[in-house]
N, CA, C and O of each residue as an XYZ file, in Angstrom:
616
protein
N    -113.131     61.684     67.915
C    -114.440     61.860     68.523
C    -115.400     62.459     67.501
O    -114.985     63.230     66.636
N    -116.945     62.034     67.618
C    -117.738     62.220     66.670
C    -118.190     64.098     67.117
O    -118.409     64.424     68.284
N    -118.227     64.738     66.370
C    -118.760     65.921     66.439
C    -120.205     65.851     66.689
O    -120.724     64.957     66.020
N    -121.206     66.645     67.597
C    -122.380     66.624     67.433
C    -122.631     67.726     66.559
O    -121.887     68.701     66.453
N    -124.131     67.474     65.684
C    -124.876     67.763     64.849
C    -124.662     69.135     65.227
O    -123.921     69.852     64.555
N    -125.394     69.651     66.490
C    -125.922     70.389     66.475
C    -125.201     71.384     67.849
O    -125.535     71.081     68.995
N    -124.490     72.232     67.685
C    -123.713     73.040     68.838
C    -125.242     73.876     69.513
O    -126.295     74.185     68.955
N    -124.718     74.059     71.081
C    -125.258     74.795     71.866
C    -125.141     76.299     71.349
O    -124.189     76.605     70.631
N    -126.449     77.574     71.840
C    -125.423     78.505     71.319
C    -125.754     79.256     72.515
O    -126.859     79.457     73.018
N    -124.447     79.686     72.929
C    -124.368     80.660     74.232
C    -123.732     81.956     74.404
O    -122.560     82.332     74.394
N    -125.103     82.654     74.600
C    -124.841     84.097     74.550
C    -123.867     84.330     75.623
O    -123.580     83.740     76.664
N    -123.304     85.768     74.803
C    -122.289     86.731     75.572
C    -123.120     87.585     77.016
O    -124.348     87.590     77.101
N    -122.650     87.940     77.565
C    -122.897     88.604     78.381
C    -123.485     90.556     78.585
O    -123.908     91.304     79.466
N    -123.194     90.582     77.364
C    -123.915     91.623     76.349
C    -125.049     91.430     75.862
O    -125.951     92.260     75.976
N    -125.192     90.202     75.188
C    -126.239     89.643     74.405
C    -127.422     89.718     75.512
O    -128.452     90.363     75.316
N    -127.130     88.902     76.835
C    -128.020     88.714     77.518
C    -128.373     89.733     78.310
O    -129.482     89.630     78.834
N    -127.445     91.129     78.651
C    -128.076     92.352     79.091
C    -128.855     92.959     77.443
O    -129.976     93.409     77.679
N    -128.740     92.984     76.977
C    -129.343     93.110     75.497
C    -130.842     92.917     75.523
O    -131.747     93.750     75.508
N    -130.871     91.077     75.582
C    -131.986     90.879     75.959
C    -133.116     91.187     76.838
O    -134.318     91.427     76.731
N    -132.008     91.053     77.977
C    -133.347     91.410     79.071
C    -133.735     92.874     79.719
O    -134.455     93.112     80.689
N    -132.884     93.939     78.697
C    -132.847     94.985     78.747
C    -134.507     95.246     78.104
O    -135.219     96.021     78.743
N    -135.054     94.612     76.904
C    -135.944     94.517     76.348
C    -137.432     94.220     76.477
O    -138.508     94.462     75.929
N    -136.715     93.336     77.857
C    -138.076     92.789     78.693
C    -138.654     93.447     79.640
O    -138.067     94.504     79.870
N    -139.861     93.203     80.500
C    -140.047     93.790     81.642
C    -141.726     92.675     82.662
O    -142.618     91.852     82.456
N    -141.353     93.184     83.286
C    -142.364     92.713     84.503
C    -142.355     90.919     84.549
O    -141.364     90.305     84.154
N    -143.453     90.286     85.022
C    -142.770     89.106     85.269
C    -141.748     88.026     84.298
O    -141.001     87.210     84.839
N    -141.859     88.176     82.795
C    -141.029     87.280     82.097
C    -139.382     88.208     82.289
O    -138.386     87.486     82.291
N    -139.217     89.348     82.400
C    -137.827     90.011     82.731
C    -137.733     89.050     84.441
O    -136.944     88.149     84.725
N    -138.326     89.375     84.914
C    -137.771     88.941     86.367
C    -137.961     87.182     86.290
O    -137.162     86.592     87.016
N    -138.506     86.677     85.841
C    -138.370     85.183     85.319
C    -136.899     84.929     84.206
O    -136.118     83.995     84.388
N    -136.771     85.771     83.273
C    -135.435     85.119     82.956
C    -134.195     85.637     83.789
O    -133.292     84.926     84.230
N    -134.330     87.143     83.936
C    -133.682     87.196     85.229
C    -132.469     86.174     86.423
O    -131.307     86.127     86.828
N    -134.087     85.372     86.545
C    -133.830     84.691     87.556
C    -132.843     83.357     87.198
O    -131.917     82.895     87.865
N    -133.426     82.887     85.808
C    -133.030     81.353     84.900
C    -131.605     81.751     84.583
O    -130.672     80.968     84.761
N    -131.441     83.018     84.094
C    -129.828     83.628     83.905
C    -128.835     83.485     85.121
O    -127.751     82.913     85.018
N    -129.289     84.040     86.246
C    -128.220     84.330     87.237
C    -128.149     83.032     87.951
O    -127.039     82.621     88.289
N    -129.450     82.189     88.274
C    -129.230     81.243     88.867
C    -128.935     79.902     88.565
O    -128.736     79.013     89.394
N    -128.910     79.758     86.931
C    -128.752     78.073     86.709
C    -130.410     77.446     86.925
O    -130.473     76.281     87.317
N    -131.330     77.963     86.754
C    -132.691     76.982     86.597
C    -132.840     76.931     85.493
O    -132.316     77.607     84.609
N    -133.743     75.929     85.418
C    -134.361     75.599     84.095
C    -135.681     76.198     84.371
O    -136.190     76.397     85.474
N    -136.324     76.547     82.787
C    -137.727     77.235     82.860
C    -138.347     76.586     83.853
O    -138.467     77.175     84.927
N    -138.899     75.164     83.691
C    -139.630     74.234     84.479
C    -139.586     74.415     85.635
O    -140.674     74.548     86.194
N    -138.437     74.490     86.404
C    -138.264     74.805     87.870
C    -138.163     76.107     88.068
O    -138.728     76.431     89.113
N    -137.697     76.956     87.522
C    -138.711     78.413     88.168
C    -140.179     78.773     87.862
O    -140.766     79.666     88.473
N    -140.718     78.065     86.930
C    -142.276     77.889     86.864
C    -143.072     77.228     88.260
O    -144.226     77.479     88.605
N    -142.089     76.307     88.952
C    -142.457     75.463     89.778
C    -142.158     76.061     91.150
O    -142.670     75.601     92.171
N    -141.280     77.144     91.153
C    -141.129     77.495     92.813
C    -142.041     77.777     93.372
O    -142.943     78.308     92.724
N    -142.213     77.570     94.715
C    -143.002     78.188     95.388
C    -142.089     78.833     96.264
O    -140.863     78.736     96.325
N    -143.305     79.857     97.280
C    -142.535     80.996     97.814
C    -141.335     80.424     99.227
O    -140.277     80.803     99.730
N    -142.175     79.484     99.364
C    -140.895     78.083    100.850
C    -140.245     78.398    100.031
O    -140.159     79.620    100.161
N    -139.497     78.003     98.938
C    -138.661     77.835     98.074
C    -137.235     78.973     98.466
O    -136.036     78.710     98.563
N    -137.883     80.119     98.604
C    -137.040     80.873     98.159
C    -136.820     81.649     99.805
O    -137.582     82.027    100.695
N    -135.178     81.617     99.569
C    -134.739     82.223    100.670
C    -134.107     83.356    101.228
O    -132.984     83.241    101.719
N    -134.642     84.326    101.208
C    -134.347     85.504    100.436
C    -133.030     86.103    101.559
O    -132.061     86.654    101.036
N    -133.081     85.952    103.058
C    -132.314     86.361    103.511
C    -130.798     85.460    103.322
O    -129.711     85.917    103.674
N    -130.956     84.365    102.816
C    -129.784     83.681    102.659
C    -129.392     83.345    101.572
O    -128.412     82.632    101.355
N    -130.249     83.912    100.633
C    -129.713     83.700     99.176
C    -129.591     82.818     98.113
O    -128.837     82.742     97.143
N    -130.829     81.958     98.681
C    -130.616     80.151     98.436
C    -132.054     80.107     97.567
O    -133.027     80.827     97.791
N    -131.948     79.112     96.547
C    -133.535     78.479     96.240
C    -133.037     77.151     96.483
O    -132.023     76.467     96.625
N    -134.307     77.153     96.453
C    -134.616     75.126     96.916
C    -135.142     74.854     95.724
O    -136.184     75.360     95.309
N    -134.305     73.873     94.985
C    -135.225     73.172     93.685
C    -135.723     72.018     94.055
O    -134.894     71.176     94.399
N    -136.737     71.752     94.083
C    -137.278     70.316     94.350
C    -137.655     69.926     92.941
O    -138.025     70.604     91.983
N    -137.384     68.182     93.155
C    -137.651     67.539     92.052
C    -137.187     68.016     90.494
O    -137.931     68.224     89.535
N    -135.825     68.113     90.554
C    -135.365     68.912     89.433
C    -135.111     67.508     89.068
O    -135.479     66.422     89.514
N    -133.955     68.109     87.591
C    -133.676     67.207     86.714
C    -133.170     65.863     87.334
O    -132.544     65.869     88.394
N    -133.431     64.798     86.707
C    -133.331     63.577     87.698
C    -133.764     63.370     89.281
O    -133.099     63.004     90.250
N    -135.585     63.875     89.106
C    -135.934     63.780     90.036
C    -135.596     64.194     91.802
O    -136.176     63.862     92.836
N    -134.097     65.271     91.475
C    -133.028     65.900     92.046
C    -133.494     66.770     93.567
O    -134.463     66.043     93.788
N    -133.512     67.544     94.485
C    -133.304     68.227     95.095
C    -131.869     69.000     95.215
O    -130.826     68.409     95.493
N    -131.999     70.950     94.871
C    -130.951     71.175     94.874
C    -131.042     72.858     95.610
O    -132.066     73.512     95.812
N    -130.002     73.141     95.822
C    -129.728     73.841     96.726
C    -129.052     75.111     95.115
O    -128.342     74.675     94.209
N    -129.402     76.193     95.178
C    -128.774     77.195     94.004
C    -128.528     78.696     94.868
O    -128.795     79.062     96.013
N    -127.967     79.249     93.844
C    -127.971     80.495     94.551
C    -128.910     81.533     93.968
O    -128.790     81.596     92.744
N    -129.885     82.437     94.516
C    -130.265     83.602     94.517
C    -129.765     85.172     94.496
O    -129.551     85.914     95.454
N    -129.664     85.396     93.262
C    -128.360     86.174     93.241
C    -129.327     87.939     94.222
O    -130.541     88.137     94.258
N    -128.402     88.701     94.737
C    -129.088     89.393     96.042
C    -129.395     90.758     95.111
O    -130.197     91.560     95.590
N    -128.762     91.078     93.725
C    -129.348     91.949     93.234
C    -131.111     91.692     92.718
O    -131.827     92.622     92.346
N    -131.617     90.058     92.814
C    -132.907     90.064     92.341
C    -134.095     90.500     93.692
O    -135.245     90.924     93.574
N    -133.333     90.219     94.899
C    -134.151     89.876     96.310
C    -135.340     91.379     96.493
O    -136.428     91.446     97.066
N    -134.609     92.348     95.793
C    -136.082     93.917     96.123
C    -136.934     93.475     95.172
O    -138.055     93.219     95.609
N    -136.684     93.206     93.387
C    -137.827     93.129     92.844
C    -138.556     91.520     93.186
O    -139.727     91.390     92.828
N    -137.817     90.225     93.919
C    -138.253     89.428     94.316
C    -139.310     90.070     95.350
O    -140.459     89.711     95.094
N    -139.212     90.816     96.304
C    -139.659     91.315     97.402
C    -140.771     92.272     97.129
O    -141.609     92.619     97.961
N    -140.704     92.655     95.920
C    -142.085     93.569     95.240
C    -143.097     92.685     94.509
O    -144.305     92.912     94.568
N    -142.723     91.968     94.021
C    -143.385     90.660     93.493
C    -144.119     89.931     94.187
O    -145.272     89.590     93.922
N    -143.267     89.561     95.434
C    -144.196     89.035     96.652
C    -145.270     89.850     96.845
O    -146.351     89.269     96.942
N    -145.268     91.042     96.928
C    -146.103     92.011     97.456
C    -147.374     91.627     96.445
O    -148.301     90.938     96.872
N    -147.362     91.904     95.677
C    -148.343     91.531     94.625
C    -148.841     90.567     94.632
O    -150.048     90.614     94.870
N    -148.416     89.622     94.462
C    -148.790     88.085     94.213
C    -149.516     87.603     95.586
O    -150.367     86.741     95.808
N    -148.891     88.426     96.327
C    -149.826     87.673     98.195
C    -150.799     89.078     98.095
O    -151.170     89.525     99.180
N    -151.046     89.489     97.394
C    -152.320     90.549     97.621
C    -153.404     89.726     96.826
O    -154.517     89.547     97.321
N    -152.982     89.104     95.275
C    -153.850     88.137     94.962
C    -154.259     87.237     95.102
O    -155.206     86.754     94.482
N    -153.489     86.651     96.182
C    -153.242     85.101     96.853
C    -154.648     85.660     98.015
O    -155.570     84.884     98.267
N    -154.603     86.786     98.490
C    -155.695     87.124     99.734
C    -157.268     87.512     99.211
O    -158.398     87.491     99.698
N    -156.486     87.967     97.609
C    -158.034     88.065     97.312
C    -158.936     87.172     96.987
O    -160.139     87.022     97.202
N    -157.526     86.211     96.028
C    -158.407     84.909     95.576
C    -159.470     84.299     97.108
O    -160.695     84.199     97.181
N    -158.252     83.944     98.309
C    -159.343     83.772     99.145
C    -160.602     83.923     99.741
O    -161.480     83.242    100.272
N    -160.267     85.429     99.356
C    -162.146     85.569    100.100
C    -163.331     85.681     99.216
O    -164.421     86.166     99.521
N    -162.715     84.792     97.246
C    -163.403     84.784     96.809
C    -163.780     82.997     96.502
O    -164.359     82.423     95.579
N    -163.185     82.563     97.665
C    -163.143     81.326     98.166
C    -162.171     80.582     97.226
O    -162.450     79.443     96.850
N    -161.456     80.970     96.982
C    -159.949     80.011     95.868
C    -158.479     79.993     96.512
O    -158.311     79.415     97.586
N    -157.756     80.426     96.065
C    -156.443     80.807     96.937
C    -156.061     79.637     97.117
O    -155.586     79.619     98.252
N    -155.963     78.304     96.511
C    -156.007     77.238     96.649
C    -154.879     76.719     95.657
O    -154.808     77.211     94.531
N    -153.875     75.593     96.127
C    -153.017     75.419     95.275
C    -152.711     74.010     95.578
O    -152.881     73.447     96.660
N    -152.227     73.497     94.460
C    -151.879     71.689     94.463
C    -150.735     71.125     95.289
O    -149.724     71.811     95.437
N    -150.805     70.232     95.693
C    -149.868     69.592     96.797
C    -149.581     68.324     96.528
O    -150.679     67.768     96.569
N    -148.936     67.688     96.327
C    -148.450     66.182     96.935
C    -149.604     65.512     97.890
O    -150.179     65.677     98.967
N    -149.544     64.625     96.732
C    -150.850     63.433     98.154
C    -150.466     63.414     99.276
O    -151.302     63.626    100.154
N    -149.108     63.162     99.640
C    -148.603     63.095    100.914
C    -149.202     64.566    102.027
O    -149.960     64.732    102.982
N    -148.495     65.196    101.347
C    -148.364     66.505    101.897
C    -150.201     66.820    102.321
O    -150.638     66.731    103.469
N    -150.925     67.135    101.266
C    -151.643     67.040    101.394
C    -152.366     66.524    102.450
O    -153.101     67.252    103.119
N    -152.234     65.321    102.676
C    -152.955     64.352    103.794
C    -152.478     65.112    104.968
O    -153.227     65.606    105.811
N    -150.835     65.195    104.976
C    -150.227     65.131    106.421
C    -150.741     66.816    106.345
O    -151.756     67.032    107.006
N    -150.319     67.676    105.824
C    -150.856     69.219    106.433
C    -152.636     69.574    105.478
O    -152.717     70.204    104.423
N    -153.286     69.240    105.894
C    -154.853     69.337    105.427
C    -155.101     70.976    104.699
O    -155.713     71.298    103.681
N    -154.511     71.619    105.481
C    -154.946     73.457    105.638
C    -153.827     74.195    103.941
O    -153.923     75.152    103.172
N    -152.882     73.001    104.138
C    -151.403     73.801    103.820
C    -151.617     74.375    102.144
O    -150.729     75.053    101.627
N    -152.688     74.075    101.507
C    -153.332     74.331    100.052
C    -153.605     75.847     99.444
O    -153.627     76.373     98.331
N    -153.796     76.234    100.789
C    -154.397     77.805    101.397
C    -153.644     79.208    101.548
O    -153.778     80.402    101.283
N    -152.624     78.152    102.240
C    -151.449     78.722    103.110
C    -150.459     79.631    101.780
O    -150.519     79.416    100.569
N    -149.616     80.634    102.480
C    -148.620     81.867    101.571
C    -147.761     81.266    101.722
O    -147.342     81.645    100.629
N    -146.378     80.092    102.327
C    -145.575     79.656    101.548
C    -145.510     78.504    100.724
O    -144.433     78.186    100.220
N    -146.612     77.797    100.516
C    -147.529     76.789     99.365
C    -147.704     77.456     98.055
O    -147.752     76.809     97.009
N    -147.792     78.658     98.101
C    -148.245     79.295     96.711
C    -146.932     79.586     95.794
O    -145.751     79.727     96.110
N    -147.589     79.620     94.552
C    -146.364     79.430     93.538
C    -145.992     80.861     93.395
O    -146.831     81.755     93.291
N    -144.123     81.136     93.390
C    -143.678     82.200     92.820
C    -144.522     83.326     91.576
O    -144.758     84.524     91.419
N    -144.791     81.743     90.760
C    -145.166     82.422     89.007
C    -146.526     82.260     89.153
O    -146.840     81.128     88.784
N    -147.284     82.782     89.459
C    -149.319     81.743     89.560
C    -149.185     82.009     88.301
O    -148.317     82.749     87.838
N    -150.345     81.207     87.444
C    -150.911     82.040     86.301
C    -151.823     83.106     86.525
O    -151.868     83.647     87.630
N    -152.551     83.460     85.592
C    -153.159     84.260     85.302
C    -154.913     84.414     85.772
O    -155.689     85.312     86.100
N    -154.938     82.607     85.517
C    -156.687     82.493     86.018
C    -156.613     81.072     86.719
O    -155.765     80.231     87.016
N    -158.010     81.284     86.815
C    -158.497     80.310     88.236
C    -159.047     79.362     87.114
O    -159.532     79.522     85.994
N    -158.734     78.251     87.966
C    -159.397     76.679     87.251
C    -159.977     75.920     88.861
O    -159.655     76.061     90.040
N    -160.841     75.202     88.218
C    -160.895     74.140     88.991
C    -160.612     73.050     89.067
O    -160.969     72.393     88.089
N    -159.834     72.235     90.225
C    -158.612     71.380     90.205
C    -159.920     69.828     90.005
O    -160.791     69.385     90.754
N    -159.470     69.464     88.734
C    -160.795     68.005     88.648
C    -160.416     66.876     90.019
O    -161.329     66.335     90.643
N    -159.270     66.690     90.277
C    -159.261     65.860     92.042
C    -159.831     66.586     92.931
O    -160.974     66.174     93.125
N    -159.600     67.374     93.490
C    -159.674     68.117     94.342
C    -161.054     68.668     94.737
O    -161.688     68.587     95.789
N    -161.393     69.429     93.205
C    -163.057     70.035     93.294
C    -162.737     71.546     93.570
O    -163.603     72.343     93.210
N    -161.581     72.053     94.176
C    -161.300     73.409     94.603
C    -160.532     74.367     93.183
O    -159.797     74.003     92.265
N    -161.060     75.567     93.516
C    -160.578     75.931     92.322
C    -159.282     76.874     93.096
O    -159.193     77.212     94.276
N    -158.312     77.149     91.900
C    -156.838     77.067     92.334
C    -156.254     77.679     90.982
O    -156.597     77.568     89.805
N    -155.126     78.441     91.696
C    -154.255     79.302     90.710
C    -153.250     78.285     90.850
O    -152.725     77.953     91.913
N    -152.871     77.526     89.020
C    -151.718     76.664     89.148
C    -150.635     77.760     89.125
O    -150.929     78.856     89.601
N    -149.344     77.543     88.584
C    -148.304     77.978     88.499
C    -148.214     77.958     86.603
O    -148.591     77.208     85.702
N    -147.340     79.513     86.750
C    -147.441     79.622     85.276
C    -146.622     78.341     84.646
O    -145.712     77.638     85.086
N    -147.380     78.361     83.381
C    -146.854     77.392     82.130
C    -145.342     77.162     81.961
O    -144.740     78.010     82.620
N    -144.648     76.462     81.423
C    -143.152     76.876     80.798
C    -143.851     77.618     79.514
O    -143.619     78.790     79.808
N    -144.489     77.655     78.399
C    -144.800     78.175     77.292
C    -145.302     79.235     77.545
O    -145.331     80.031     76.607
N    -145.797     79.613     78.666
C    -146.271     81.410     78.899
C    -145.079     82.034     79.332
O    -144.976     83.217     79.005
N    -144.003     81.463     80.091
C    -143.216     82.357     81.032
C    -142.311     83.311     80.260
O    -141.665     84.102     80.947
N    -142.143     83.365     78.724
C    -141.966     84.392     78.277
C    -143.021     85.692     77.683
O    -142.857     86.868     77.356
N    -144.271     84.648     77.765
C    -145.051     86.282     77.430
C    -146.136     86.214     78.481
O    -147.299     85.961     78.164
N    -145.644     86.510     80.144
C    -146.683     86.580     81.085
C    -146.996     88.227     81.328
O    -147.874     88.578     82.116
């Protein structure tokens, strides 16, 4: 068998308390999350708060690799600082609103079939970014979901 070029390299379990010993606030609780649970950056950039199930311990990956739906686990030591995070993020999610934004992207489908659901706290992304854009379809301006290229220095 042909050897590949290029080996994976996978940290010890030291290494990676090491690491994320180093980190803090959302990129610690973002790799955190990519460590214990098996996501890829992309899809924890992409959760939204439906997503996550905190009393049962579950995320919902939609549209993962190979266009996939998958079922992972939430490991229950993340669920308090998950649960403080929320706190935050739906305080900005309320402010954006009443500065008329709070607005987030949907599926054409979705979209059509729930009109309101753009607005709505389990529509909104785990990771928002940082600032408000305005969505060029849409016309509404809207906190996307952080980058994969920011989610280590958010």
């Amino acid at each position: 068998a042909k050897r590949p070029e290029h080996l994976p390299l996978v940290l010890t379990r030291e290494e990676v308390n090491t690491v994320l010993s180093r980190m803090e606030g959302v990129p610690r609780l973002m790799a955190t999350l990519l460590y214990a649970s098996g996501l890829r950056v992309s899809e924890c950039a992409r959760l939204r708060v439906k997503d996550l199930d905190l009393a049962r311990g579950e995320i919902l990956v939609r549209n993962g690799k190979g266009a996939k739906d998958r079922v992972t686990v939430l490991p229950r030591g993340l669920i308090a600082p998950l649960r403080q995070h929320f706190d935050r993020v739906r305080k900005q999610h309320e402010a954006d609103l009443i500065r008329g934004a709070g607005s987030v992207s949907l599926p054409d489908a979705l979209a059509k079939k729930y009109p309101n659901a753009h607005r709505e706290w389990p529509w909104q992304w785990v990771f928002p970014a940082r600032s408000i854009k305005r969505d060029p379809k849409s016309g509404r301006w809207q906190r996307r979901h952080l980058h994969v290229s920011a989610a280590g220095a958010a």
